[in-house]
Amino acid sequence: MAQYREQMAALKSPASSSLKLGPVKIPRAAEVLANQLREEIVGGRLSDGDMLPNERELTESSGLSRSSVRDALRMLELEGLIATKQGRNGGSRVCKPGRDTIVKTVSLFISSRRTRRVSLVEARGAIEPTAAMLAAKHRTDEDLARIQEKHAAMVAGIDDLDRFLRGNLDWHMAIVHASHNDLLIAFMESISHAVYDVTNDETLNPPEVRQQVVRIHGRITDAIEKQDPAEAKRLMERHVTAYAEFLGMS
Amino acid sequence: MAQYREQMAALKSPASSSLKLGPVKIPRAAEVLANQLREEIVGGRLSDGDMLPNERELTESSGLSRSSVRDALRMLELEGLIATKQGRNGGSRVCKPGRDTIVKTVSLFISSRRTRRVSLVEARGAIEPTAAMLAAKHRTDEDLARIQEKHAAMVAGIDDLDRFLRGNLDWHMAIVHASHNDLLIAFMESISHAVYDVTNDETLNPPEVRQQVVRIHGRITDAIEKQDPAEAKRLMERHVTAYAEFLGMS
DNA sequence: CCTGCATTAAAGGTCTAATATTTAGTTGAC
DNA sequence: GTCAACTAAATATTAGACCTTTAATGCAGG
């Protein structure tokens, strides 16, 4: 605790000289501790699956109060770096953050900024062609089966907007997953729900558009089956820009 | 509080029938409150700049303890949905989450999963061509000036690896900013530092590669100046895939 | 032997209440 | 009028108690 107070004091000490300095960040106790623990984790001294000391021990060794310790643990938990379990033999276990952490953050970003439809479609247009190319390059047989299955589901549901859009979403996500690139998967998962919501409208999916979508999806699926990266990318690019232009006109 | 206990009890009530159900999520008091407040915010009943009730009021109206209320506020703060200020007239003010929230999350994801270099470069390869295209389409004069400035800085620092890479990074980010697409900017900011770290190596940037990089950067800058989206995209695509292949060989 | 129940211990979850610190306004001396 | 001291209102932190959950343990009865 004394340690902490010193840090505080140092931060607030007057800059008596004429140094121009930006706004001073005053960290809270919990943040300081969280930073230390985070450093231990990403620095590799604590690895996946290890247990953190329990709250009371941390309280002692840090010199902070239990509330502050708990605040720090909550932060790490929200960051997806630890998972906390109640009960005997419970405690905080280190774990690698999953894609869901990214998805939550980006989803909040999108919905609270009311990101425009065009921005979403642009972002999708950036990710999907590359994802399709990588899928064609790296797909396994299970990946392919999944993609074909989702495509079939969409074709079967072409007359039902909900089923059609659901199948559409699933097909796109199956392709991105087949890229085996965690970052692209996370980004795409983050925006796909928003894209779904924003295109969930009868007028944005008239029958002739659906027909065309199904046709090109089929061709892309084939290109991935044949493991033709360039073709998969080219077709996917045409597909997303075509739909973007269609949206732009409506 | 009584309310909360009821929820708990309901969650644990025996499913007397033979329903198969997944692992039961047991929310904590603070989470429940956080969810309610988050809903108020993203649902639009509280908008950017509004003040939340202070902690004691929330304590009263929620029936929870102050610790739980504070836990909830901390969560929202970490999500970037509120900013809390100490002191008189302090409190929690609603704010839109910024890109930095995404950047932090994704950076943690990358570093704690030890994401492979190739994945990073693939993700960059997805984002940048589209960003270049959008930059050519939507750039302002200030955007262009900034891009040209960063390009000049890189050229000037071509013999100093640090300056070269720093200029490289800045140029790429300037282009992405000129796309005026918040999602692409956030994604690119998230990975650019990692890409920088991962390519910060003399052997990955021999003189002849630097020369070539500068040349094509110049052409891309020109395409953006001339507002030629297709050309900007084509060149950027060639640029990133060329570097990806160079990395793949080394 | 093994099943099932009660007990217990260890951990996190919650509540209360007090104290410390920060910050914006207010007042008063000059 | 201006600056310093004071005051009030808010969050930050601490302390300690009690509650709830969970797993291990032990024991009784099959």
Coordinates of C-alpha atoms (C1' of nucleotides) in Angstrom, one line a residue:
Chain A
M1 CA 0.0 0.0 0.0
A2 CA 2.8 2.4 0.9
Q3 CA 4.2 1.5 -2.4
Y4 CA 1.0 2.5 -4.1
R5 CA 0.8 5.8 -2.3
E6 CA 4.3 6.6 -3.5
Q7 CA 3.4 6.0 -7.0
M8 CA 0.4 8.3 -6.6
A9 CA 2.4 11.0 -5.1
A10 CA 5.0 10.8 -7.8
L11 CA 2.4 11.1 -10.5
K12 CA 1.0 14.2 -8.9
S13 CA 4.3 15.9 -8.0
P14 CA 4.5 19.3 -9.6
A15 CA 6.4 19.7 -12.8
S16 CA 8.2 22.7 -11.6
S17 CA 10.2 23.2 -14.8
S18 CA 8.5 24.4 -18.0
L19 CA 8.0 20.9 -19.4
K20 CA 5.0 20.7 -21.6
L21 CA 3.2 17.5 -20.8
G22 CA -0.1 16.0 -21.7
P23 CA -2.9 15.1 -19.4
V24 CA -1.6 12.9 -16.6
K25 CA -3.1 9.4 -16.4
I26 CA -3.9 8.5 -12.8
P27 CA -4.2 4.8 -12.5
R28 CA -6.3 3.3 -9.9
A29 CA -5.1 0.6 -7.5
A30 CA -7.0 -2.1 -9.2
E31 CA -5.6 -1.1 -12.6
V32 CA -2.0 -1.2 -11.4
L33 CA -2.5 -4.7 -10.1
A34 CA -4.3 -5.8 -13.2
N35 CA -1.5 -4.5 -15.3
Q36 CA 1.0 -6.5 -13.2
L37 CA -1.0 -9.7 -13.5
R38 CA -1.6 -9.1 -17.2
E39 CA 2.1 -8.7 -17.7
E40 CA 2.7 -12.0 -15.9
I41 CA 0.3 -13.7 -18.2
V42 CA 1.1 -12.4 -21.6
G43 CA 4.8 -12.4 -20.6
G44 CA 4.6 -16.1 -20.3
R45 CA 5.4 -16.5 -16.6
L46 CA 1.9 -17.8 -16.2
S47 CA 0.7 -20.0 -18.9
D48 CA -2.6 -21.3 -20.1
G49 CA -4.3 -23.4 -17.3
D50 CA -2.2 -22.1 -14.4
M51 CA -4.0 -21.0 -11.3
L52 CA -3.6 -17.5 -9.9
P53 CA -3.2 -17.2 -6.1
N54 CA -6.5 -16.9 -4.4
E55 CA -8.0 -13.6 -3.5
R56 CA -6.9 -13.5 0.1
E57 CA -3.3 -14.4 -0.8
L58 CA -3.3 -11.7 -3.5
T59 CA -4.7 -9.3 -0.9
E60 CA -1.8 -10.0 1.4
S61 CA 0.9 -10.0 -1.2
S62 CA -0.3 -6.9 -2.9
G63 CA -1.0 -4.9 0.2
L64 CA -4.3 -3.8 -1.3
S65 CA -7.8 -4.5 -0.1
R66 CA -9.7 -7.4 -1.2
S67 CA -12.1 -5.2 -3.2
S68 CA -9.3 -3.8 -5.2
V69 CA -7.9 -7.2 -5.8
R70 CA -11.3 -8.4 -6.9
D71 CA -11.6 -5.3 -9.2
A72 CA -8.4 -6.3 -10.9
L73 CA -9.5 -9.9 -11.3
R74 CA -12.7 -8.7 -12.9
M75 CA -10.8 -6.6 -15.4
L76 CA -8.7 -9.6 -16.4
E77 CA -11.9 -11.7 -16.6
L78 CA -13.6 -9.2 -18.8
E79 CA -10.5 -9.2 -21.0
G80 CA -10.8 -13.0 -21.3
L81 CA -7.5 -13.6 -19.7
I82 CA -8.7 -15.5 -16.7
A83 CA -11.8 -17.6 -15.8
T84 CA -13.0 -17.6 -12.2
K85 CA -14.8 -20.4 -10.5
Q86 CA -16.5 -20.4 -7.2
G87 CA -16.3 -23.0 -4.5
R88 CA -13.6 -25.2 -3.1
N89 CA -10.7 -25.6 -5.4
G90 CA -12.1 -22.7 -7.2
G91 CA -10.2 -19.6 -8.1
S92 CA -8.9 -17.9 -11.1
R93 CA -7.4 -19.9 -13.9
V94 CA -5.4 -18.4 -16.7
C95 CA -6.9 -18.9 -20.2
K96 CA -6.3 -17.6 -23.6
P97 CA -8.8 -15.0 -24.7
G98 CA -11.2 -16.4 -27.3
R99 CA -12.7 -14.8 -30.4
D100 CA -15.9 -14.1 -28.4
T101 CA -14.0 -11.3 -26.6
I102 CA -13.3 -9.6 -29.8
V103 CA -16.8 -10.2 -31.1
K104 CA -18.4 -8.6 -28.0
T105 CA -16.2 -5.6 -28.2
V106 CA -16.6 -5.0 -31.9
S107 CA -20.4 -5.6 -31.7
L108 CA -20.7 -2.9 -29.0
F109 CA -18.6 -0.6 -31.2
I110 CA -20.9 -1.2 -34.1
S111 CA -24.2 -0.9 -32.4
S112 CA -23.3 2.1 -30.2
R113 CA -21.9 4.0 -33.0
R114 CA -24.7 3.1 -35.3
T115 CA -22.2 2.2 -38.0
R116 CA -23.6 2.8 -41.4
R117 CA -24.7 -0.1 -43.6
V118 CA -22.2 0.9 -46.2
S119 CA -19.3 0.7 -43.8
L120 CA -20.3 -2.8 -42.7
V121 CA -20.6 -3.9 -46.3
E122 CA -17.2 -2.4 -47.1
A123 CA -15.6 -4.2 -44.2
R124 CA -17.1 -7.4 -45.3
G125 CA -15.9 -6.7 -48.8
A126 CA -12.4 -6.4 -47.5
I127 CA -12.4 -9.7 -45.5
E128 CA -14.4 -12.2 -47.6
P129 CA -12.4 -12.3 -50.8
T130 CA -9.2 -13.0 -48.9
A131 CA -11.0 -15.5 -46.8
A132 CA -12.4 -17.3 -49.8
M133 CA -8.9 -17.5 -51.3
L134 CA -7.4 -18.9 -48.1
A135 CA -10.3 -21.3 -47.8
A136 CA -9.6 -22.6 -51.3
K137 CA -6.0 -23.0 -50.3
H138 CA -6.3 -24.5 -46.9
R139 CA -9.7 -26.2 -46.7
T140 CA -10.1 -29.6 -45.2
D141 CA -12.7 -32.1 -46.4
E142 CA -14.8 -31.3 -43.3
D143 CA -14.6 -27.6 -44.2
L144 CA -15.8 -28.4 -47.7
A145 CA -18.7 -30.6 -46.4
R146 CA -19.8 -27.9 -44.1
I147 CA -19.8 -25.2 -46.8
Q148 CA -21.7 -27.5 -49.2
E149 CA -24.2 -28.3 -46.5
K150 CA -24.9 -24.7 -45.7
H151 CA -25.2 -23.9 -49.4
A152 CA -27.8 -26.6 -49.7
A153 CA -29.7 -25.3 -46.7
M154 CA -29.8 -21.9 -48.3
V155 CA -31.0 -23.2 -51.6
A156 CA -33.7 -25.2 -49.8
G157 CA -34.8 -22.1 -48.0
I158 CA -34.8 -19.7 -50.9
D159 CA -38.5 -18.9 -50.6
D160 CA -38.3 -18.1 -46.9
L161 CA -36.5 -14.9 -46.1
D162 CA -35.4 -16.0 -42.7
R163 CA -34.1 -19.4 -43.8
F164 CA -32.5 -17.8 -46.8
L165 CA -30.6 -15.2 -44.8
R166 CA -29.7 -17.7 -42.1
G167 CA -28.3 -20.1 -44.6
N168 CA -26.5 -17.2 -46.3
L169 CA -24.9 -16.2 -43.0
D170 CA -23.9 -19.7 -42.2
W171 CA -22.4 -20.3 -45.7
H172 CA -20.3 -17.1 -45.4
M173 CA -19.1 -18.0 -41.9
A174 CA -18.3 -21.6 -43.0
I175 CA -16.0 -20.2 -45.7
V176 CA -14.3 -17.9 -43.3
H177 CA -13.8 -20.7 -40.9
A178 CA -12.2 -22.7 -43.7
S179 CA -9.6 -20.0 -44.1
H180 CA -8.2 -21.2 -40.7
N181 CA -7.1 -17.6 -40.0
D182 CA -8.3 -16.7 -36.4
L183 CA -8.1 -13.0 -37.0
L184 CA -10.3 -13.1 -40.1
I185 CA -12.7 -15.4 -38.4
A186 CA -12.9 -13.1 -35.4
F187 CA -13.4 -10.0 -37.5
M188 CA -16.0 -11.6 -39.7
E189 CA -17.9 -13.0 -36.7
S190 CA -17.9 -9.6 -35.3
I191 CA -19.6 -7.9 -38.2
S192 CA -21.7 -10.8 -39.6
H193 CA -24.5 -10.4 -37.2
A194 CA -24.7 -6.7 -37.8
V195 CA -24.6 -7.3 -41.6
Y196 CA -27.4 -9.9 -41.1
D197 CA -29.6 -7.4 -39.2
V198 CA -29.0 -4.7 -41.7
T199 CA -30.0 -6.8 -44.7
N200 CA -32.9 -8.5 -43.0
D201 CA -35.5 -6.9 -45.2
E202 CA -37.7 -8.3 -47.9
T203 CA -37.1 -5.4 -50.2
L204 CA -33.3 -5.9 -50.0
N205 CA -33.7 -9.5 -51.1
P206 CA -36.1 -9.8 -54.0
P207 CA -36.4 -13.2 -55.7
E208 CA -34.2 -12.4 -58.6
V209 CA -31.4 -11.3 -56.3
R210 CA -31.8 -14.5 -54.3
Q211 CA -31.5 -16.5 -57.5
Q212 CA -28.4 -14.7 -58.5
V213 CA -26.9 -15.1 -55.0
V214 CA -27.5 -18.8 -55.1
R215 CA -25.9 -19.1 -58.5
I216 CA -22.7 -17.4 -57.5
H217 CA -22.5 -19.1 -54.2
G218 CA -22.6 -22.3 -56.1
R219 CA -19.7 -21.3 -58.3
I220 CA -17.7 -20.1 -55.3
T221 CA -18.4 -23.4 -53.5
D222 CA -17.1 -25.2 -56.6
A223 CA -14.0 -23.1 -56.8
I224 CA -13.2 -24.0 -53.1
E225 CA -13.9 -27.6 -53.8
K226 CA -11.5 -27.5 -56.7
Q227 CA -9.0 -25.6 -54.5
D228 CA -8.7 -22.8 -57.0
P229 CA -7.7 -19.8 -54.8
A230 CA -7.6 -17.2 -57.5
E231 CA -11.0 -18.1 -58.9
A232 CA -12.6 -18.2 -55.4
K233 CA -11.2 -14.8 -54.6
R234 CA -12.3 -13.3 -57.9
L235 CA -15.8 -14.7 -57.6
M236 CA -16.2 -13.6 -54.0
E237 CA -15.0 -10.2 -54.8
R238 CA -17.6 -9.9 -57.6
H239 CA -20.2 -11.2 -55.3
V240 CA -19.8 -8.8 -52.5
T241 CA -19.2 -5.8 -54.7
A242 CA -22.3 -6.7 -56.7
Y243 CA -24.4 -6.8 -53.6
A244 CA -22.8 -3.6 -52.3
E245 CA -23.8 -1.8 -55.5
F246 CA -27.3 -3.3 -55.3
L247 CA -27.5 -1.9 -51.7
G248 CA -26.1 1.4 -52.8
M249 CA -28.9 1.8 -55.4
S250 CA -31.7 1.0 -53.0
Chain B
M1 CA -31.7 -8.0 -3.4
A2 CA -34.8 -10.2 -2.9
Q3 CA -35.3 -9.9 -6.6
Y4 CA -31.8 -11.1 -7.3
R5 CA -32.2 -14.1 -5.0
E6 CA -35.3 -15.0 -6.8
Q7 CA -33.5 -15.0 -10.1
M8 CA -30.8 -17.2 -8.6
A9 CA -33.4 -19.6 -7.3
A10 CA -35.2 -19.8 -10.6
L11 CA -32.0 -20.6 -12.4
K12 CA -31.3 -23.4 -10.1
S13 CA -34.8 -24.9 -9.9
P14 CA -34.8 -28.5 -11.0
A15 CA -35.8 -29.3 -14.5
S16 CA -38.0 -32.1 -13.5
S17 CA -38.7 -33.3 -17.0
S18 CA -36.1 -35.0 -19.2
L19 CA -35.0 -31.8 -20.9
K20 CA -31.4 -32.0 -22.0
L21 CA -29.8 -28.7 -21.2
G22 CA -26.3 -27.2 -21.6
P23 CA -24.2 -25.8 -18.8
V24 CA -26.2 -23.3 -16.8
K25 CA -24.9 -19.8 -16.9
I26 CA -25.1 -18.3 -13.4
P27 CA -24.9 -14.5 -13.7
R28 CA -23.6 -12.5 -10.8
A29 CA -25.4 -9.5 -9.4
A30 CA -23.0 -7.1 -10.9
E31 CA -23.4 -8.7 -14.3
V32 CA -27.2 -8.4 -14.2
L33 CA -27.0 -4.7 -13.4
A34 CA -24.3 -4.2 -16.0
N35 CA -26.5 -5.8 -18.6
Q36 CA -29.5 -3.6 -17.7
L37 CA -27.4 -0.5 -17.9
R38 CA -25.8 -1.6 -21.1
E39 CA -29.2 -2.2 -22.6
E40 CA -30.3 1.4 -21.6
I41 CA -27.2 2.7 -23.3
V42 CA -27.1 0.8 -26.6
G43 CA -30.9 0.9 -26.7
G44 CA -30.7 4.6 -26.9
R45 CA -32.6 5.6 -23.7
L46 CA -29.2 7.0 -22.5
S47 CA -27.3 8.8 -25.2
D48 CA -23.8 10.0 -25.6
G49 CA -22.9 12.5 -22.9
D50 CA -25.7 11.7 -20.5
M51 CA -24.9 11.2 -16.8
L52 CA -25.8 8.0 -15.0
P53 CA -27.2 8.2 -11.6
N54 CA -24.5 8.3 -9.0
E55 CA -23.4 5.2 -7.2
R56 CA -25.5 5.7 -4.1
E57 CA -28.6 6.3 -6.1
L58 CA -28.0 3.2 -8.1
T59 CA -27.4 1.3 -4.9
E60 CA -30.8 2.4 -3.7
S61 CA -32.7 1.8 -6.8
S62 CA -31.1 -1.5 -7.7
G63 CA -31.4 -2.9 -4.2
L64 CA -27.8 -4.2 -4.5
S65 CA -24.8 -3.2 -2.5
R66 CA -22.5 -0.5 -3.5
S67 CA -19.7 -2.9 -4.3
S68 CA -21.9 -4.7 -6.8
V69 CA -23.0 -1.4 -8.3
R70 CA -19.4 -0.4 -8.6
D71 CA -18.5 -3.7 -10.2
A72 CA -21.1 -3.2 -12.8
L73 CA -19.8 0.3 -13.5
R74 CA -16.3 -1.0 -13.9
M75 CA -17.4 -3.5 -16.4
L76 CA -19.1 -0.8 -18.5
E77 CA -16.1 1.4 -18.1
L78 CA -13.8 -1.4 -19.4
E79 CA -16.2 -1.9 -22.3
G80 CA -15.7 1.8 -23.1
L81 CA -19.4 2.6 -22.6
I82 CA -19.0 5.0 -19.7
A83 CA -16.2 7.2 -18.4
T84 CA -16.1 7.9 -14.7
K85 CA -14.8 11.0 -13.0
Q86 CA -14.0 11.5 -9.4
G87 CA -14.8 14.5 -7.3
R88 CA -17.7 16.9 -7.1
N89 CA -20.0 16.9 -10.1
G90 CA -18.2 13.7 -11.0
G91 CA -19.9 10.4 -11.8
S92 CA -20.3 8.2 -14.8
R93 CA -20.9 9.8 -18.2
V94 CA -22.1 7.7 -21.2
C95 CA -19.7 7.7 -24.1
K96 CA -19.4 5.8 -27.3
P97 CA -16.7 3.2 -27.2
G98 CA -13.7 4.2 -29.3
R99 CA -11.4 2.2 -31.5
D100 CA -8.9 1.9 -28.7
T101 CA -11.2 -0.6 -27.0
I102 CA -11.1 -2.8 -30.1
V103 CA -7.4 -2.3 -30.4
K104 CA -6.7 -3.4 -26.8
T105 CA -8.9 -6.5 -27.2
V106 CA -7.4 -7.6 -30.5
S107 CA -3.9 -6.9 -29.4
L108 CA -4.4 -9.1 -26.3
F109 CA -5.8 -11.8 -28.6
I110 CA -2.9 -11.7 -30.9
S111 CA -0.1 -11.6 -28.3
S112 CA -1.6 -14.2 -26.0
R113 CA -2.3 -16.6 -28.8
R114 CA 1.1 -16.0 -30.4
T115 CA -0.6 -15.5 -33.7
R116 CA 1.6 -16.6 -36.5
R117 CA 3.3 -14.1 -38.7
V118 CA 1.6 -15.5 -41.8
S119 CA -1.9 -15.0 -40.2
L120 CA -1.1 -11.3 -39.5
V121 CA 0.1 -10.7 -43.0
E122 CA -2.9 -12.5 -44.4
A123 CA -5.2 -10.3 -42.4
R124 CA -3.4 -7.2 -43.5
G125 CA -3.7 -8.4 -47.0
A126 CA -7.4 -8.6 -46.6
I127 CA -7.8 -5.1 -45.3
E128 CA -5.4 -2.9 -47.1
P129 CA -6.4 -3.2 -50.7
T130 CA -9.9 -2.3 -49.9
A131 CA -8.7 0.5 -47.6
A132 CA -6.6 1.8 -50.5
M133 CA -9.5 1.7 -52.8
L134 CA -11.8 3.5 -50.4
A135 CA -9.0 6.0 -49.7
A136 CA -8.8 6.8 -53.4
K137 CA -12.5 7.3 -53.5
H138 CA -13.1 9.3 -50.3
R139 CA -9.8 11.0 -49.5
T140 CA -9.8 14.6 -48.5
D141 CA -6.9 17.0 -49.3
E142 CA -5.7 16.7 -45.7
D143 CA -5.7 12.9 -46.0
L144 CA -3.6 13.1 -49.1
A145 CA -1.2 15.6 -47.6
R146 CA -0.7 13.3 -44.6
I147 CA -0.1 10.3 -46.8
Q148 CA 2.4 12.1 -48.9
E149 CA 4.1 13.4 -45.8
K150 CA 4.5 9.9 -44.3
H151 CA 5.8 8.7 -47.6
A152 CA 8.4 11.4 -47.7
A153 CA 9.4 10.5 -44.2
M154 CA 9.9 6.9 -45.1
V155 CA 12.0 7.8 -48.2
A156 CA 14.1 10.0 -46.0
G157 CA 14.7 7.2 -43.5
I158 CA 15.4 4.5 -45.9
D159 CA 18.8 3.8 -44.5
D160 CA 17.7 3.6 -40.9
L161 CA 15.6 0.5 -40.2
D162 CA 13.8 2.1 -37.4
R163 CA 12.8 5.2 -39.3
F164 CA 12.0 3.2 -42.4
L165 CA 9.6 0.9 -40.6
R166 CA 8.1 3.7 -38.6
G167 CA 7.5 5.6 -41.8
N168 CA 6.1 2.5 -43.4
L169 CA 3.7 1.9 -40.6
D170 CA 2.6 5.6 -40.6
W171 CA 2.0 5.6 -44.3
H172 CA -0.1 2.5 -44.2
M173 CA -2.1 3.8 -41.3
A174 CA -2.6 7.2 -43.1
I175 CA -4.1 5.4 -46.0
V176 CA -6.4 3.3 -43.9
H177 CA -7.5 6.5 -42.1
A178 CA -8.3 8.1 -45.4
S179 CA -10.7 5.3 -46.1
H180 CA -13.0 6.9 -43.5
N181 CA -14.2 3.5 -42.5
D182 CA -14.1 3.1 -38.7
L183 CA -14.2 -0.6 -38.8
L184 CA -11.3 -1.0 -41.2
I185 CA -9.3 1.6 -39.2
A186 CA -9.9 -0.2 -36.0
F187 CA -9.0 -3.6 -37.4
M188 CA -5.9 -2.2 -39.0
E189 CA -4.8 -0.4 -35.9
S190 CA -5.2 -3.6 -34.0
I191 CA -2.9 -5.6 -36.2
S192 CA -0.4 -3.0 -37.4
H193 CA 1.6 -2.9 -34.2
A194 CA 1.9 -6.7 -34.3
V195 CA 2.9 -6.6 -37.9
Y196 CA 5.5 -3.9 -37.1
D197 CA 7.0 -6.0 -34.4
V198 CA 7.0 -9.1 -36.5
T199 CA 8.8 -7.5 -39.4
N200 CA 11.2 -5.5 -37.3
D201 CA 14.3 -7.4 -38.4
E202 CA 17.2 -6.3 -40.6
T203 CA 17.1 -9.5 -42.6
L204 CA 13.4 -9.0 -43.5
N205 CA 14.2 -5.6 -44.9
P206 CA 17.2 -5.7 -47.1
P207 CA 18.1 -2.6 -49.1
E208 CA 16.7 -3.9 -52.4
V209 CA 13.4 -4.7 -50.8
R210 CA 13.3 -1.3 -49.3
Q211 CA 13.9 0.3 -52.7
Q212 CA 11.1 -1.7 -54.2
V213 CA 8.7 -0.9 -51.3
V214 CA 9.4 2.8 -51.7
R215 CA 8.8 2.6 -55.4
I216 CA 5.4 0.9 -55.2
H217 CA 4.4 3.1 -52.2
G218 CA 5.0 6.1 -54.5
R219 CA 2.8 4.6 -57.2
I220 CA 0.0 3.9 -54.7
T221 CA 0.3 7.4 -53.3
D222 CA -0.1 8.8 -56.8
A223 CA -3.1 6.6 -57.5
I224 CA -4.8 7.9 -54.4
E225 CA -3.9 11.5 -55.4
K226 CA -5.5 10.9 -58.8
Q227 CA -8.5 9.3 -57.1
D228 CA -8.2 6.1 -59.1
P229 CA -9.7 3.4 -56.8
A230 CA -9.2 0.4 -59.1
E231 CA -5.5 1.2 -59.6
A232 CA -4.9 1.9 -55.9
K233 CA -6.5 -1.4 -55.0
R234 CA -4.6 -3.3 -57.6
L235 CA -1.3 -1.9 -56.6
M236 CA -1.8 -2.4 -52.9
E237 CA -2.9 -5.9 -53.5
R238 CA 0.3 -6.6 -55.4
H239 CA 2.3 -4.8 -52.8
V240 CA 1.1 -6.9 -49.8
T241 CA 1.1 -10.2 -51.6
A242 CA 4.6 -9.5 -52.9
Y243 CA 5.8 -8.9 -49.3
A244 CA 3.8 -11.9 -48.0
E245 CA 5.6 -14.1 -50.6
F246 CA 8.9 -12.6 -49.7
L247 CA 8.3 -13.4 -46.0
G248 CA 7.1 -16.9 -47.0
M249 CA 10.4 -17.6 -48.6
S250 CA 12.5 -16.4 -45.8
Chain C
dC1 C1' -17.3 -53.1 -2.4
dC2 C1' -19.9 -49.4 -3.5
dT3 C1' -23.5 -46.2 -3.2
dG4 C1' -25.4 -42.2 -1.3
dC5 C1' -25.9 -38.9 2.2
dA6 C1' -24.1 -35.6 5.7
dT7 C1' -20.2 -32.9 7.1
dT8 C1' -16.8 -29.8 6.4
dA9 C1' -13.3 -26.8 4.4
dA10 C1' -11.9 -23.6 0.9
dA11 C1' -12.9 -20.6 -2.3
dG12 C1' -15.4 -16.8 -4.4
dG13 C1' -19.8 -13.6 -3.9
dT14 C1' -22.1 -10.0 -1.4
dC15 C1' -23.2 -6.6 2.0
dT16 C1' -22.2 -2.8 5.3
dA17 C1' -20.0 1.0 6.9
dA18 C1' -16.3 3.8 7.5
dT19 C1' -12.4 6.6 5.8
dA20 C1' -9.5 8.8 2.1
dT21 C1' -9.1 11.4 -2.0
dT22 C1' -10.4 14.3 -5.7
dT23 C1' -12.7 18.0 -7.7
dA24 C1' -15.9 22.0 -8.4
dG25 C1' -18.0 25.5 -6.5
dT26 C1' -18.2 29.2 -2.8
dT27 C1' -16.7 32.5 0.2
dG28 C1' -13.8 35.9 2.0
dA29 C1' -9.6 38.6 2.6
dC30 C1' -6.9 41.7 0.2
Chain D
dG1 C1' -11.3 41.4 -9.3
dT2 C1' -8.2 37.6 -7.8
dC3 C1' -6.4 34.2 -5.3
dA4 C1' -6.5 31.2 -1.4
dA5 C1' -9.0 28.6 1.9
dC6 C1' -13.0 26.2 2.7
dT7 C1' -16.9 23.2 1.8
dA8 C1' -19.6 19.8 -0.5
dA9 C1' -20.3 16.0 -3.5
dA10 C1' -18.8 12.6 -5.7
dT11 C1' -15.7 8.4 -6.4
dA12 C1' -11.7 5.4 -4.5
dT13 C1' -10.2 2.5 -1.0
dT14 C1' -10.2 -0.1 3.0
dA15 C1' -11.9 -3.4 6.6
dG16 C1' -14.4 -7.1 8.1
dA17 C1' -18.3 -9.7 8.3
dC18 C1' -21.4 -13.1 6.4
dC19 C1' -23.4 -15.9 2.4
dT20 C1' -23.2 -19.3 -1.3
dT21 C1' -21.1 -22.7 -4.0
dT22 C1' -18.3 -26.5 -4.7
dA23 C1' -15.3 -30.5 -3.9
dA24 C1' -13.4 -33.6 -0.8
dT25 C1' -14.0 -36.5 3.1
dG26 C1' -16.1 -39.7 6.0
dC27 C1' -19.6 -42.7 7.4
dA28 C1' -23.5 -45.5 7.3
dG29 C1' -26.2 -48.9 4.9
dG30 C1' -26.8 -51.7 1.2

